[in-house]
PDB file of C-alpha atoms and ligand atoms in Angstrom:
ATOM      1  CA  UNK A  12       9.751  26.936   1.867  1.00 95.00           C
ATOM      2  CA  UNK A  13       6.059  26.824   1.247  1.00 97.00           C
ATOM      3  CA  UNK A  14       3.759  25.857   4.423  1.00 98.00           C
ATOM      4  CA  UNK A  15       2.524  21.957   2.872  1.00 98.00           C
ATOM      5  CA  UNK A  16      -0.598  21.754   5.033  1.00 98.00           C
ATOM      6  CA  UNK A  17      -3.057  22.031   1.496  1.00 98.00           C
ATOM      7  CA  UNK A  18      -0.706  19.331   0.012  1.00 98.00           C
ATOM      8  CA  UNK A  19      -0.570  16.657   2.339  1.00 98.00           C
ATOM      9  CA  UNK A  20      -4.621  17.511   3.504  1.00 98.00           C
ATOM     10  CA  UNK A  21      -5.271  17.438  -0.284  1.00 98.00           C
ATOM     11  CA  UNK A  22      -3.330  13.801  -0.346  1.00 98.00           C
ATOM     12  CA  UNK A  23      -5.200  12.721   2.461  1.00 98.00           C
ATOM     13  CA  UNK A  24      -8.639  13.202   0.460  1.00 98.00           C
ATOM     14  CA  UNK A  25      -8.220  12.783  -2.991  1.00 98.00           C
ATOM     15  CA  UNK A  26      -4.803  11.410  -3.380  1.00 98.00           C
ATOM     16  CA  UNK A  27      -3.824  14.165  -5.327  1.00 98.00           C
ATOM     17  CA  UNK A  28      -2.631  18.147  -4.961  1.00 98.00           C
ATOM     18  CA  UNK A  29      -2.445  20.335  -7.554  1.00 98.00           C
ATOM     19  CA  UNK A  30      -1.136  24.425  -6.350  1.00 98.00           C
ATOM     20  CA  UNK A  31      -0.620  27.219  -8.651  1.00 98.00           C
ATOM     21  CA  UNK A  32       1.426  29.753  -7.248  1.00 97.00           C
ATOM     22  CA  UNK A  33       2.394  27.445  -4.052  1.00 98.00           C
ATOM     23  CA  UNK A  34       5.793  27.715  -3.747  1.00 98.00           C
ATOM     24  CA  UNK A  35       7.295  31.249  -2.858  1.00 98.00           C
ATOM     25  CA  UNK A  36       8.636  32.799  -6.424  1.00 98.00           C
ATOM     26  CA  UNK A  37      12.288  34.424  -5.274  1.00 98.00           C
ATOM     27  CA  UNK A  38      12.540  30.519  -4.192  1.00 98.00           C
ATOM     28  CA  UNK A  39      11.297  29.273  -7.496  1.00 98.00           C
ATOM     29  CA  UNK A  40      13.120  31.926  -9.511  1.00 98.00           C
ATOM     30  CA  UNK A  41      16.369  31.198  -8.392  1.00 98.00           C
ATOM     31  CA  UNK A  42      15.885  27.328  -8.990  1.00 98.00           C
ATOM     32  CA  UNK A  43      14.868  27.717 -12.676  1.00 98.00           C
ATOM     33  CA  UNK A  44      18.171  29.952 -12.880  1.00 98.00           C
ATOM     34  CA  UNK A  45      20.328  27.411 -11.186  1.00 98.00           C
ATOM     35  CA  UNK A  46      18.783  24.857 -13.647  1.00 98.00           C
ATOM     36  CA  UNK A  47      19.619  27.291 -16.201  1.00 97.00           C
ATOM     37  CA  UNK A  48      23.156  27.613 -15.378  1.00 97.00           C
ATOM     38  CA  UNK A  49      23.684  23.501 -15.218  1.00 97.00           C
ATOM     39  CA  UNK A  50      21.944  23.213 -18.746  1.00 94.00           C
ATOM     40  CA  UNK A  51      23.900  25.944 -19.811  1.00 95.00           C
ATOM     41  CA  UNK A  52      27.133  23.809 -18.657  1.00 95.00           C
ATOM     42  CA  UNK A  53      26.097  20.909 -20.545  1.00 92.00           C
ATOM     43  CA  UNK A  54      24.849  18.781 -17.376  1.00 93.00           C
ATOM     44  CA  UNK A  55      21.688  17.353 -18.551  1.00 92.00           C
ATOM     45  CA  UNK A  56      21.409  13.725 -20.180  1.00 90.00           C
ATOM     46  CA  UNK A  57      19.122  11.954 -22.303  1.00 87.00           C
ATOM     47  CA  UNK A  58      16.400  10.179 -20.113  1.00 80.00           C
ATOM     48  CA  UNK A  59      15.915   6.653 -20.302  1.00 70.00           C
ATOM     49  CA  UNK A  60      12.361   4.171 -19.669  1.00 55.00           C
ATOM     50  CA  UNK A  61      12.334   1.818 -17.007  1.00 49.00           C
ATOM     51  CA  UNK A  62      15.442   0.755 -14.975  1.00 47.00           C
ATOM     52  CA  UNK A  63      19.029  -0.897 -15.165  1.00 43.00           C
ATOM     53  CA  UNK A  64      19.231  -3.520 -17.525  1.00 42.00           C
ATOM     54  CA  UNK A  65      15.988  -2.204 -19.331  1.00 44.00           C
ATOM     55  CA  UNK A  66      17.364   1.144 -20.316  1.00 45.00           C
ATOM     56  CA  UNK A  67      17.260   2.462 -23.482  1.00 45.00           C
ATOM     57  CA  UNK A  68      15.732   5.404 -25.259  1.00 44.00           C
ATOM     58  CA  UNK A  69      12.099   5.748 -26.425  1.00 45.00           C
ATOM     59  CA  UNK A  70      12.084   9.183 -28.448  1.00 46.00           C
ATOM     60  CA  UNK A  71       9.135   8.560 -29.256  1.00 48.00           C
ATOM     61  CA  UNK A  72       7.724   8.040 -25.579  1.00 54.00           C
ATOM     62  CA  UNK A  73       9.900   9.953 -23.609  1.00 61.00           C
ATOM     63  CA  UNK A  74      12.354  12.795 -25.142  1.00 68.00           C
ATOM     64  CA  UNK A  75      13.424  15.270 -22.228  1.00 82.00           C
ATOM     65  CA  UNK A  76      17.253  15.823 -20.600  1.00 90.00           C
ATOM     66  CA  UNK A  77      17.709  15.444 -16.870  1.00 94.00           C
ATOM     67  CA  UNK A  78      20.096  16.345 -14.177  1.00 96.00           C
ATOM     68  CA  UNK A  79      19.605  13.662 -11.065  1.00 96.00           C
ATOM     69  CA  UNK A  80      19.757  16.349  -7.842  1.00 97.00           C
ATOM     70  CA  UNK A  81      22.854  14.304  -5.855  1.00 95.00           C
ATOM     71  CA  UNK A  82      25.728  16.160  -4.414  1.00 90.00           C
ATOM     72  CA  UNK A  83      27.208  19.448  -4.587  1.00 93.00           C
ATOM     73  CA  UNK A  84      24.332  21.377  -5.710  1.00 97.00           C
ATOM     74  CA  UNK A  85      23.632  24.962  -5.997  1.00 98.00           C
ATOM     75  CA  UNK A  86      22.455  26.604  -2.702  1.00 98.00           C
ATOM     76  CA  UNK A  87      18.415  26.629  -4.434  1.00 98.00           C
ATOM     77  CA  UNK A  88      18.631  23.128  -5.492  1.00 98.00           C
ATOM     78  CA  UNK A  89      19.892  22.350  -1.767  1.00 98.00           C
ATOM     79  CA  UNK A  90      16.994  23.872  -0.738  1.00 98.00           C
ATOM     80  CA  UNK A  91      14.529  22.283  -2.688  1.00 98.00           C
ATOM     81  CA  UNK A  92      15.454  18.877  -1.207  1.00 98.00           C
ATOM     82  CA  UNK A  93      15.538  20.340   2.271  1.00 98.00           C
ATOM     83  CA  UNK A  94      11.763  21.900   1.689  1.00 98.00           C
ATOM     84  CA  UNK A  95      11.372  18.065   0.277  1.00 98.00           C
ATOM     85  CA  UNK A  96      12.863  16.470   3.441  1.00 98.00           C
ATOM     86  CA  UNK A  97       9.926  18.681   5.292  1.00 98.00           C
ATOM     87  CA  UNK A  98       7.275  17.460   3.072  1.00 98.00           C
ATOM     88  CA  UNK A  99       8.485  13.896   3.601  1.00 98.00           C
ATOM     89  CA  UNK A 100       8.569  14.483   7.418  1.00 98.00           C
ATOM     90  CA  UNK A 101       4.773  15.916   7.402  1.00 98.00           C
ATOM     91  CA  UNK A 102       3.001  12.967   5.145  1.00 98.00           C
ATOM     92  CA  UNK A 103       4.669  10.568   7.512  1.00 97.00           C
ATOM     93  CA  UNK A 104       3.521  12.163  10.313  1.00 97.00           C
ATOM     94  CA  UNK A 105       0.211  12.731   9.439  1.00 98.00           C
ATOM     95  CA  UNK A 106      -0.730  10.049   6.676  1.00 97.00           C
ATOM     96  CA  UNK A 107       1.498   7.776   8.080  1.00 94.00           C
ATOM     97  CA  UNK A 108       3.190   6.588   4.364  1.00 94.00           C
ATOM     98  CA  UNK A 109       6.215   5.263   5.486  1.00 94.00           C
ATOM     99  CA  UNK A 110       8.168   7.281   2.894  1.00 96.00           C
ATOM    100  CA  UNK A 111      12.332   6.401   3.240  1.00 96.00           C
ATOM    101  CA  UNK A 112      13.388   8.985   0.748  1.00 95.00           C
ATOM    102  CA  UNK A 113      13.024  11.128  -2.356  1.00 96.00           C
ATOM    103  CA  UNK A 114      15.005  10.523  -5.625  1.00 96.00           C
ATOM    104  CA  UNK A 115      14.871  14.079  -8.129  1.00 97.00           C
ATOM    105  CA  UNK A 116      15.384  15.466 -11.365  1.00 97.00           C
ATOM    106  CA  UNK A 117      15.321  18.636 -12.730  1.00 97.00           C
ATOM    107  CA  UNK A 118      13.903  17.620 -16.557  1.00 95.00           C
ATOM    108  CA  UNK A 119      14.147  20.244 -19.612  1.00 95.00           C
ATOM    109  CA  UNK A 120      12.165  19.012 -22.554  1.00 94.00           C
ATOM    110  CA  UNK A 121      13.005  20.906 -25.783  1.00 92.00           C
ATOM    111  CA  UNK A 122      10.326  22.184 -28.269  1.00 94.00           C
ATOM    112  CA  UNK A 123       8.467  19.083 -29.521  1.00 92.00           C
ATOM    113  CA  UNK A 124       9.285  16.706 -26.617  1.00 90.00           C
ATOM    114  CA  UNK A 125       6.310  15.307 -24.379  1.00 90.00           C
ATOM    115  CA  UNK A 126       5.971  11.955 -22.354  1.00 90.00           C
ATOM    116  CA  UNK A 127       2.973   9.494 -23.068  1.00 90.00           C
ATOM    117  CA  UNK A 128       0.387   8.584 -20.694  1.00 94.00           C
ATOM    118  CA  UNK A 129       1.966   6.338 -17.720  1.00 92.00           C
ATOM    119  CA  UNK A 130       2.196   5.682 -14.141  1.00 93.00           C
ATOM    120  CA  UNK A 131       5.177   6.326 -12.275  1.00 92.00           C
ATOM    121  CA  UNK A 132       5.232   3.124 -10.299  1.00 85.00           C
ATOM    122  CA  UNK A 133       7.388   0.789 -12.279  1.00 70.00           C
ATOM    123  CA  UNK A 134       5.839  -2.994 -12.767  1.00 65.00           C
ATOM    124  CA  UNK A 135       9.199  -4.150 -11.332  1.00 63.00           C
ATOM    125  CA  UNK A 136       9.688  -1.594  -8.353  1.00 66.00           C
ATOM    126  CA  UNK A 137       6.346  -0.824  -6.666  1.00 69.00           C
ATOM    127  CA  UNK A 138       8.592   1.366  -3.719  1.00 86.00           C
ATOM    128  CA  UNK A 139       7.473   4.693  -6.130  1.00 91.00           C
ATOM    129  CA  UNK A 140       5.008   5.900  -3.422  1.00 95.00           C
ATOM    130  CA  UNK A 141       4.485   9.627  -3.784  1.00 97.00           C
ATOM    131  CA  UNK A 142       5.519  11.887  -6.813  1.00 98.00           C
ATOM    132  CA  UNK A 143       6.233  15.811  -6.435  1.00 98.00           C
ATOM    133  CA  UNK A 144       6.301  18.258  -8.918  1.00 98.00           C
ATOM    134  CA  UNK A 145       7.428  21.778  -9.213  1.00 98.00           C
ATOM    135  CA  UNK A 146       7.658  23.856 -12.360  1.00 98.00           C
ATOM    136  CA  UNK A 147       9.896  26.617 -13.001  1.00 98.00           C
ATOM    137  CA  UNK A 148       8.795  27.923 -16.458  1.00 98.00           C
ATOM    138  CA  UNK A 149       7.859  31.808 -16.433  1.00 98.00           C
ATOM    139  CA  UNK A 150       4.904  33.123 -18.421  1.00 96.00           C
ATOM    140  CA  UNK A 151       3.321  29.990 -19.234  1.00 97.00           C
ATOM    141  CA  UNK A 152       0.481  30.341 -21.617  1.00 96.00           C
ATOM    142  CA  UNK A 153      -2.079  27.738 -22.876  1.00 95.00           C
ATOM    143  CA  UNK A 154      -0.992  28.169 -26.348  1.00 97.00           C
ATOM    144  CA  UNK A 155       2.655  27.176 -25.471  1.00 98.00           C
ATOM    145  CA  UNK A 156       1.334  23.279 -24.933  1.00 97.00           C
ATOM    146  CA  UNK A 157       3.128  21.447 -22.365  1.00 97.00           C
ATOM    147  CA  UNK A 158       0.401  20.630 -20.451  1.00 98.00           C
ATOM    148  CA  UNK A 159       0.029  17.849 -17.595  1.00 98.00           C
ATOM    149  CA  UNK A 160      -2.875  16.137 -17.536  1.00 98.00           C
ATOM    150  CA  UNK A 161      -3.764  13.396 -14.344  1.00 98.00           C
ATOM    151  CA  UNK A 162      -6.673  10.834 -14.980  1.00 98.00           C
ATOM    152  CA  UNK A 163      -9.244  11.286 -12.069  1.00 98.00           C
ATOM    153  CA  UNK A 164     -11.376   8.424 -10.939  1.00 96.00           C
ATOM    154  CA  UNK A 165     -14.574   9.863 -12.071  1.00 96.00           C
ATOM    155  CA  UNK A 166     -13.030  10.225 -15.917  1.00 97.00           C
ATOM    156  CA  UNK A 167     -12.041  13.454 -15.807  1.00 98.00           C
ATOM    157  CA  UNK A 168      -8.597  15.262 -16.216  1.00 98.00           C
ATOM    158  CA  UNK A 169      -6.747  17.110 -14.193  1.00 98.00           C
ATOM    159  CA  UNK A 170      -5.023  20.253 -16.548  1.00 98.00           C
ATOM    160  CA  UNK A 171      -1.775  21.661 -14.947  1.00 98.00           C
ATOM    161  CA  UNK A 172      -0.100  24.490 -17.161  1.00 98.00           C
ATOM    162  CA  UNK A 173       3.794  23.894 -16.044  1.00 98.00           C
ATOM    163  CA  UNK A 174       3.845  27.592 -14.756  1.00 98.00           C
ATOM    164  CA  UNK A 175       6.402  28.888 -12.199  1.00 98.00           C
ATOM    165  CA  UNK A 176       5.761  27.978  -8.625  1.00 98.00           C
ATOM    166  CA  UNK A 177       2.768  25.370  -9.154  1.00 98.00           C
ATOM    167  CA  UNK A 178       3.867  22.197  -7.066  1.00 98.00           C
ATOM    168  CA  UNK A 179       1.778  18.984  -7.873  1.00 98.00           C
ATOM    169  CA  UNK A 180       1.902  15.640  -5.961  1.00 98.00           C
ATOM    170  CA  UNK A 181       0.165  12.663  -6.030  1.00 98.00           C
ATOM    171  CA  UNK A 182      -0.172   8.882  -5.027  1.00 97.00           C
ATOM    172  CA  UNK A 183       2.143   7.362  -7.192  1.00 95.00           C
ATOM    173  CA  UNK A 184       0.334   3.947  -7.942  1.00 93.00           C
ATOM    174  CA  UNK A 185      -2.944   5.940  -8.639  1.00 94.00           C
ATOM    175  CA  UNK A 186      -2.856   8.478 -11.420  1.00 96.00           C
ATOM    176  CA  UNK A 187      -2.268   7.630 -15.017  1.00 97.00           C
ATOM    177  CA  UNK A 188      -0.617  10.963 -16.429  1.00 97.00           C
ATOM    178  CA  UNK A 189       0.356  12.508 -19.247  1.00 96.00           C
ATOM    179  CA  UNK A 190       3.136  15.853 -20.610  1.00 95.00           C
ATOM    180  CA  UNK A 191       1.640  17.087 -23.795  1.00 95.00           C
ATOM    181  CA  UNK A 192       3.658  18.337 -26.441  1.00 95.00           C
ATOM    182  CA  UNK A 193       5.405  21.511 -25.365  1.00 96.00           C
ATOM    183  CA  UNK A 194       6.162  24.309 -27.843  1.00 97.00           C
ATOM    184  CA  UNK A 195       8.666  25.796 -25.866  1.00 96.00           C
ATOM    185  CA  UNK A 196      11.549  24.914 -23.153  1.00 95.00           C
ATOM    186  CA  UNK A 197       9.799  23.585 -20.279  1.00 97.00           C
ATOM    187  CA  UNK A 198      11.447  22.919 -16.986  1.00 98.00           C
ATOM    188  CA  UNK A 199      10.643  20.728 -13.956  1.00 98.00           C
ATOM    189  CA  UNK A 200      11.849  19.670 -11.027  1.00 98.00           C
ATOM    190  CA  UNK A 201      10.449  15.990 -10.731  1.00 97.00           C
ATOM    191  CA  UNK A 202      10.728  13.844  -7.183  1.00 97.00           C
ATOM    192  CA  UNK A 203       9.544  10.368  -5.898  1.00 96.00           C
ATOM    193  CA  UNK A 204       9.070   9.145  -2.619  1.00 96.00           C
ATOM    194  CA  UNK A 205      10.336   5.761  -1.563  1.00 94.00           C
ATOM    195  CA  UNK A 206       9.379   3.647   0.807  1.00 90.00           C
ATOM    196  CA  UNK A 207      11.445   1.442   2.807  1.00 80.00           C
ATOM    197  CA  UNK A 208      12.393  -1.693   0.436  1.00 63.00           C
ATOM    198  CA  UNK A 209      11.269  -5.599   0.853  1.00 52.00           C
ATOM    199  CA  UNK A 210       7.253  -6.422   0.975  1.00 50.00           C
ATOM    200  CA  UNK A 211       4.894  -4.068   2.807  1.00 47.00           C
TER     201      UNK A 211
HETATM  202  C1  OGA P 146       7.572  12.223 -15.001  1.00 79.40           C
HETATM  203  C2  OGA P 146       6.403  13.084 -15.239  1.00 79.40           C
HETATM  204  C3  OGA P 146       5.404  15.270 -15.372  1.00 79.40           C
HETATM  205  C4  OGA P 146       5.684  16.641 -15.880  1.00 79.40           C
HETATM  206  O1  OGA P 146       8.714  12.695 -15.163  1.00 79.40           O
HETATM  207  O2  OGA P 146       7.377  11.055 -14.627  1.00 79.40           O
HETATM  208  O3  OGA P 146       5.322  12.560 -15.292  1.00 79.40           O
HETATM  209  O4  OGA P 146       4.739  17.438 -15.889  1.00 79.40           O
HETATM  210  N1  OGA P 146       6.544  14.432 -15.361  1.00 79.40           N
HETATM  211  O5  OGA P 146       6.803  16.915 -16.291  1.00 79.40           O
HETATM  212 MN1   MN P 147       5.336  10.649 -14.345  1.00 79.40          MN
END
C-alpha cells in the first residue's frame, strides 16, 4: 500500500489531494483486472441518484455500472479496503475527522457516460465526510475525455486524467466536481468516509 503522508498533509492544507502515479502499479494492475473479471461476470449494476426511497435513474446525470466492495472479494479488492482502513486510521489520527467507516464502489462508465457537476454530501445525509479515489484505466490520454474536474476556491479547476494509480481525495462537503464525457471504458474505484451518525 502506498505511504499516505502527501494525502492526508495535502487534506490538512487545502482540503484536497490529487497523486498521479501514487499508488504502487502491480497493486493497481491487479485491481483493474479483478474489476475486469467481475464486469466480465456480469456483476455491475446500473447506479442510482440519491438514496432509498429517492432512487431512480438519471441517464442523463449519472450513467455508469457499479459493484459495491462488501464481502468475498478478490484478494486486490481486499486489499484496497485494508490500504483504506490505513488511510482512515492516519486522518483520524492526525486531522482528527472522526471518520467511522468507508462505503466503495468500483464504477465502469461505458463510452459516452459522464456524471454532472455535484457534491458528494447528500442534502439528506451530511455523514459523507471524505471521498477517495483511485483509477485503474491504463494509457489514459487527454483525447480519450473522461476527465475529473474539482472546483477550487479561488475559481479554478482541478484536471485529473483517470490514469492508473492516481488516488484523489477530498473534503466531501467542499468540492463541487465533475466526470466529463469519457470516450472509452473508464474504471474507478470510488470510497466515502463516514462519520459516526446523529449531530456533530
Ligand atoms: C462519484 C464521483 C468521480 C470520478 O462517483 O461521486 O464523483 O472521477 N466520481 O469517477
Ligand atoms: Mn462525486
Amino acid at each position: 500500500m502506498p505511504n499516505f503522508d502527501a494525502a492526508v498533509e495535502a487534506i490538512h492544507q487545502r482540503g484536497y489531494f490529487v497523486g498521479e502515479g501514487f499508488w504502487p502499479m502491480p497493486e493497481a494492475l491487479a485491481m483493474q483486472q479483478a474489476c475486469e473479471q467481475l464486469k466480465a461476470e456480469e456483476r455491475f449494476r446500473p447506479a442510482c441518484i440519491g438514496r432509498s426511497t429517492g432512487q431512480h435513474r438519471h441517464e442523463e446525470v449519472r450513467s455508469d455500472l457499479i459493484y459495491w466492495l462488501e464481502n468475498d472479494l478478490p484478494t486486490p479488492l481486499q486489499n484496497y479496503l485494508d490500504a483504506l482502513e490505513a488511510y482512515r486510521q492516519q486522518v483520524n489520527r492526525e486531522l482528527m475527522l472522526g471518520l467511522d467507516h468507508v462505503e466503495v464502489h468500483a464504477a465502469f462508465y461505458p463510452p459516452g457516460a459522464r456524471y454532472a457537476k455535484h457534491f458528494d454530501r447528500f442534502r439528506d445525509d451530511d455523514a459523507r465526510t471524505l471521498t477517495a479515489i483511485l483509477y485503474l484505466n491504463s494509457d489514459w490520454s487527454e483525447t480519450d475525455g473522461g476527465l475529473l474536474t474539482i472546483d477550487l476556491p479561488d475559481g479554478s479547476e482541478a484536471k485529473v486524467l483517470p490514469k492508473l494509480g492516481t488516488f484523489v481525495s477530498f473534503l466531501s462537503a467542499d468540492f463541487a466536481h465533475e466526470v466529463h464525457p469519457t470516450t472509452r471504458d473508464r474504471l474507478t474505484l470510488t470510497g466515502w468516509y463516514r462519520r459516526r451518525g446523529g449531530l456533530f
